[in-house]
PDB file of C-alpha atoms in Angstrom:
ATOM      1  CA  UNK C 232      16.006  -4.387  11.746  1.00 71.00           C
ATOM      2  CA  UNK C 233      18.612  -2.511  10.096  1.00 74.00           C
ATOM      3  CA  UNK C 234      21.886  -2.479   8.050  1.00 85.00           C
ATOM      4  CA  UNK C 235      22.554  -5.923   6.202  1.00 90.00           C
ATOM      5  CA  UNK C 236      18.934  -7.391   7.150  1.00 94.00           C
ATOM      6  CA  UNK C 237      16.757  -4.144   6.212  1.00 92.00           C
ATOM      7  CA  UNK C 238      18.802  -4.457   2.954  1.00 94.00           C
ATOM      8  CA  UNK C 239      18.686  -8.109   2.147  1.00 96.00           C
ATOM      9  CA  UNK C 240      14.299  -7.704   2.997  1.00 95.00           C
ATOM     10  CA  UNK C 241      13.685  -4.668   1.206  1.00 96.00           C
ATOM     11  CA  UNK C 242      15.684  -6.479  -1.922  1.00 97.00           C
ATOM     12  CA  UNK C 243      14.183  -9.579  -1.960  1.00 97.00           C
ATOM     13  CA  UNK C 244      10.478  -8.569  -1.530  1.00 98.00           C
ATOM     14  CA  UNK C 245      11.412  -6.140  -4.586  1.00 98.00           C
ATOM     15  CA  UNK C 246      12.604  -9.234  -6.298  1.00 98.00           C
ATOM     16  CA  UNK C 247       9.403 -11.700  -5.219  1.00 98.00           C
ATOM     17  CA  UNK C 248       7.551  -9.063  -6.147  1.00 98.00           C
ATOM     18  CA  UNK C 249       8.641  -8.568  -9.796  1.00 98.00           C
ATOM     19  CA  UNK C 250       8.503 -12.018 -10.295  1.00 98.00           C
ATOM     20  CA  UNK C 251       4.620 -12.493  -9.203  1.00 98.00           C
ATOM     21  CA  UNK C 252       3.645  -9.729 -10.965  1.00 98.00           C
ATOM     22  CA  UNK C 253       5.332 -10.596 -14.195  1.00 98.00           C
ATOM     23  CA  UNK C 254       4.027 -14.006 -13.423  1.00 97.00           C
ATOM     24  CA  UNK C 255       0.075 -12.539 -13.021  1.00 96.00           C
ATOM     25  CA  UNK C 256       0.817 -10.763 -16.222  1.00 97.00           C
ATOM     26  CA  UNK C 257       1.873 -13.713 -18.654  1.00 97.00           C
ATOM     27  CA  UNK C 258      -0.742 -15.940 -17.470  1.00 94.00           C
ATOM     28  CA  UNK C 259      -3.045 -13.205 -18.297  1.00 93.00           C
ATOM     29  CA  UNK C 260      -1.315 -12.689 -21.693  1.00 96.00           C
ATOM     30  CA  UNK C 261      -1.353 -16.068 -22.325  1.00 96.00           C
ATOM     31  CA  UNK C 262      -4.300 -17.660 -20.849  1.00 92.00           C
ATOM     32  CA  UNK C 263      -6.775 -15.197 -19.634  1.00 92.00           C
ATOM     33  CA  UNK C 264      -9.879 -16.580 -17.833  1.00 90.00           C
ATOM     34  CA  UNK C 265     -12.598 -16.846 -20.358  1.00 91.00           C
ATOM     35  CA  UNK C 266     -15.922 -16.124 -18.262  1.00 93.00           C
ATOM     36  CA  UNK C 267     -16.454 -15.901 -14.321  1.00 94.00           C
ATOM     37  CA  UNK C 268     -16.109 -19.146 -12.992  1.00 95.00           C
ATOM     38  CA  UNK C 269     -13.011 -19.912 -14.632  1.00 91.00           C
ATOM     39  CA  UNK C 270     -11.714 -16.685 -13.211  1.00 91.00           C
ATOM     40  CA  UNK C 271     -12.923 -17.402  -9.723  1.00 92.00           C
ATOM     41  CA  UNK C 272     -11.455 -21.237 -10.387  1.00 93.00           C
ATOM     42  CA  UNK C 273      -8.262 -19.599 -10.489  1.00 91.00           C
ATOM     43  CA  UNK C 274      -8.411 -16.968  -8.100  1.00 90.00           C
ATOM     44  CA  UNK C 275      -9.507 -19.512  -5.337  1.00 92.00           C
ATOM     45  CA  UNK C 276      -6.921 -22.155  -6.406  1.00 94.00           C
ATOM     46  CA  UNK C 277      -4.174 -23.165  -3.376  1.00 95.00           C
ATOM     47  CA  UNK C 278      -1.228 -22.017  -5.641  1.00 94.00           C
ATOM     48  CA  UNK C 279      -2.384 -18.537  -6.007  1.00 94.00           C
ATOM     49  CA  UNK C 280      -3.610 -17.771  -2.671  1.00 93.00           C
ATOM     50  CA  UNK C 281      -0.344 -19.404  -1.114  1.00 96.00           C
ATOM     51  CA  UNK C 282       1.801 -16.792  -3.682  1.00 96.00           C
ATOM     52  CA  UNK C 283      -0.590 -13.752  -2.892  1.00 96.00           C
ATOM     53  CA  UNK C 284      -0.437 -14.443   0.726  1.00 96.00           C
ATOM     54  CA  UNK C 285       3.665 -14.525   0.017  1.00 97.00           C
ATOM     55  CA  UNK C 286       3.018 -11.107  -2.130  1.00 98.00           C
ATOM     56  CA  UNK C 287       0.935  -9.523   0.489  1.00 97.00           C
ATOM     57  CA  UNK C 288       3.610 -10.152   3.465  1.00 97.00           C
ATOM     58  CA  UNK C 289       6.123  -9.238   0.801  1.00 98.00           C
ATOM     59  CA  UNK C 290       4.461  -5.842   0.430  1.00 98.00           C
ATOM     60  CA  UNK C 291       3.878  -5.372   3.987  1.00 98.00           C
ATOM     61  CA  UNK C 292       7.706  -5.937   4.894  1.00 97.00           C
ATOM     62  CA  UNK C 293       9.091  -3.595   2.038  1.00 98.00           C
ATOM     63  CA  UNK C 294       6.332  -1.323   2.810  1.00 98.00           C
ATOM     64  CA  UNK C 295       7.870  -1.113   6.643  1.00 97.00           C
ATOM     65  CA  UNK C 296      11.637  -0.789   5.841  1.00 96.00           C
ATOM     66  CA  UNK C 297      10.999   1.319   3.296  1.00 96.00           C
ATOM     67  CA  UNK C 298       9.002   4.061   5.343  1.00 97.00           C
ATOM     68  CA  UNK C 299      10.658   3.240   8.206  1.00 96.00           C
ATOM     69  CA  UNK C 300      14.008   4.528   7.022  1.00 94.00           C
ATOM     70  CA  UNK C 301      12.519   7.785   5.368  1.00 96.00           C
ATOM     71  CA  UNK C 302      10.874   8.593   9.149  1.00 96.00           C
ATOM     72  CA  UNK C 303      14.198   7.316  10.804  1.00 94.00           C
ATOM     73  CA  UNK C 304      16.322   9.871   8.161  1.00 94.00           C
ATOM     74  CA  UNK C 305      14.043  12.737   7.469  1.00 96.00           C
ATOM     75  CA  UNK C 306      12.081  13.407  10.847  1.00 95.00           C
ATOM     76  CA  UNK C 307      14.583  14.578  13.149  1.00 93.00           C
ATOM     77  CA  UNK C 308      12.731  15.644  16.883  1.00 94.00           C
ATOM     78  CA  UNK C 309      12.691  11.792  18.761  1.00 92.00           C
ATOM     79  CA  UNK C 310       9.242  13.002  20.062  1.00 95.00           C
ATOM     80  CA  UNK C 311       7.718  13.001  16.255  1.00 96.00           C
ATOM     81  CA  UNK C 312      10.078   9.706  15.273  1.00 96.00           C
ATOM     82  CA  UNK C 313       8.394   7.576  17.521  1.00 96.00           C
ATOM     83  CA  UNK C 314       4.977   8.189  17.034  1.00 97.00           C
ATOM     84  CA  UNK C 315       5.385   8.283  13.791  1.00 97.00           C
ATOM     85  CA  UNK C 316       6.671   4.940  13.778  1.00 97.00           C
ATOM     86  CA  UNK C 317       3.737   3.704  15.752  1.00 97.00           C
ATOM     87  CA  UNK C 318       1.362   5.294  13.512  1.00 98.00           C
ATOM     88  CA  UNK C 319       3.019   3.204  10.517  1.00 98.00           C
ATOM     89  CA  UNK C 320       3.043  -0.045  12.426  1.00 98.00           C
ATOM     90  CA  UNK C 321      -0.563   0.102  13.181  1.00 98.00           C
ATOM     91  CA  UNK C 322      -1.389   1.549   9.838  1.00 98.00           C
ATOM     92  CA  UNK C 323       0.727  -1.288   8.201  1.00 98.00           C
ATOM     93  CA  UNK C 324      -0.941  -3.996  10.797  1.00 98.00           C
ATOM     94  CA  UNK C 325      -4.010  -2.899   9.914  1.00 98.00           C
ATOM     95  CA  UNK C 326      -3.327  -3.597   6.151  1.00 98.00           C
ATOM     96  CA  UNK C 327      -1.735  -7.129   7.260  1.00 97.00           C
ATOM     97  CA  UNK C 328      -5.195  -8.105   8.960  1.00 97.00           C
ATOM     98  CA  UNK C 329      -7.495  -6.423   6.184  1.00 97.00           C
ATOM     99  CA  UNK C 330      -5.378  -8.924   3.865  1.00 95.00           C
ATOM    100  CA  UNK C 331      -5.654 -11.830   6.133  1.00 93.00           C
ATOM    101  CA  UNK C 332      -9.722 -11.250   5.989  1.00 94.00           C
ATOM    102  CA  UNK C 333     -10.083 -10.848   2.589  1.00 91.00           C
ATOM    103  CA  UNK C 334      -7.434 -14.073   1.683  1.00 84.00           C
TER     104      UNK C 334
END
């Protein structure tokens, strides 16, 4: 992925992003769960866990262009580059199926 599309994802997941966390905030400012079940009611509820999920992959994807074009720029010597690379995609897979368990 690079030039238009690494642009347009990095972007957008900003964007989603913003949004859900603004969106976590004001329902917190304006309806914050009273006691533990009504937090875990809304915690477990379809809507959330569908727009976490989103937030997660969201994170994961700017996460990868993101550090992807600071290895690709700043480490110069092809036989660091690629490893490094590696390392991030397992690191960042790693994150993407700790999510996956805990979701």
């Amino acid at each position: 992925m690079s030039g238009l599309r690494a642009w347009m994802v990095q972007r957008a997941s900003a964007v989603y992003m913003l949004f859900f966390i603004v969106f976590l905030l004001a329902h917190f400012l304006v309806d914050p769960p009273h006691s533990y079940l009504a937090w875990r009611d809304w915690v477990t509820s379809p809507g959330l866990g569908v727009g976490a999920s989103v937030f997660c992959a969201a994170l994961l994807a700017h996460a990868w262009v993101g550090l992807r074009d600071v290895i690709l720029d700043y480490v110069r010597p092809v036989a660091l580059r690629l490893p490094a690379l590696g390392l991030l995609g397992l690191v960042l897979a790693a994150i993407g199926a700790w999510l996956v368990r805990i979701l």
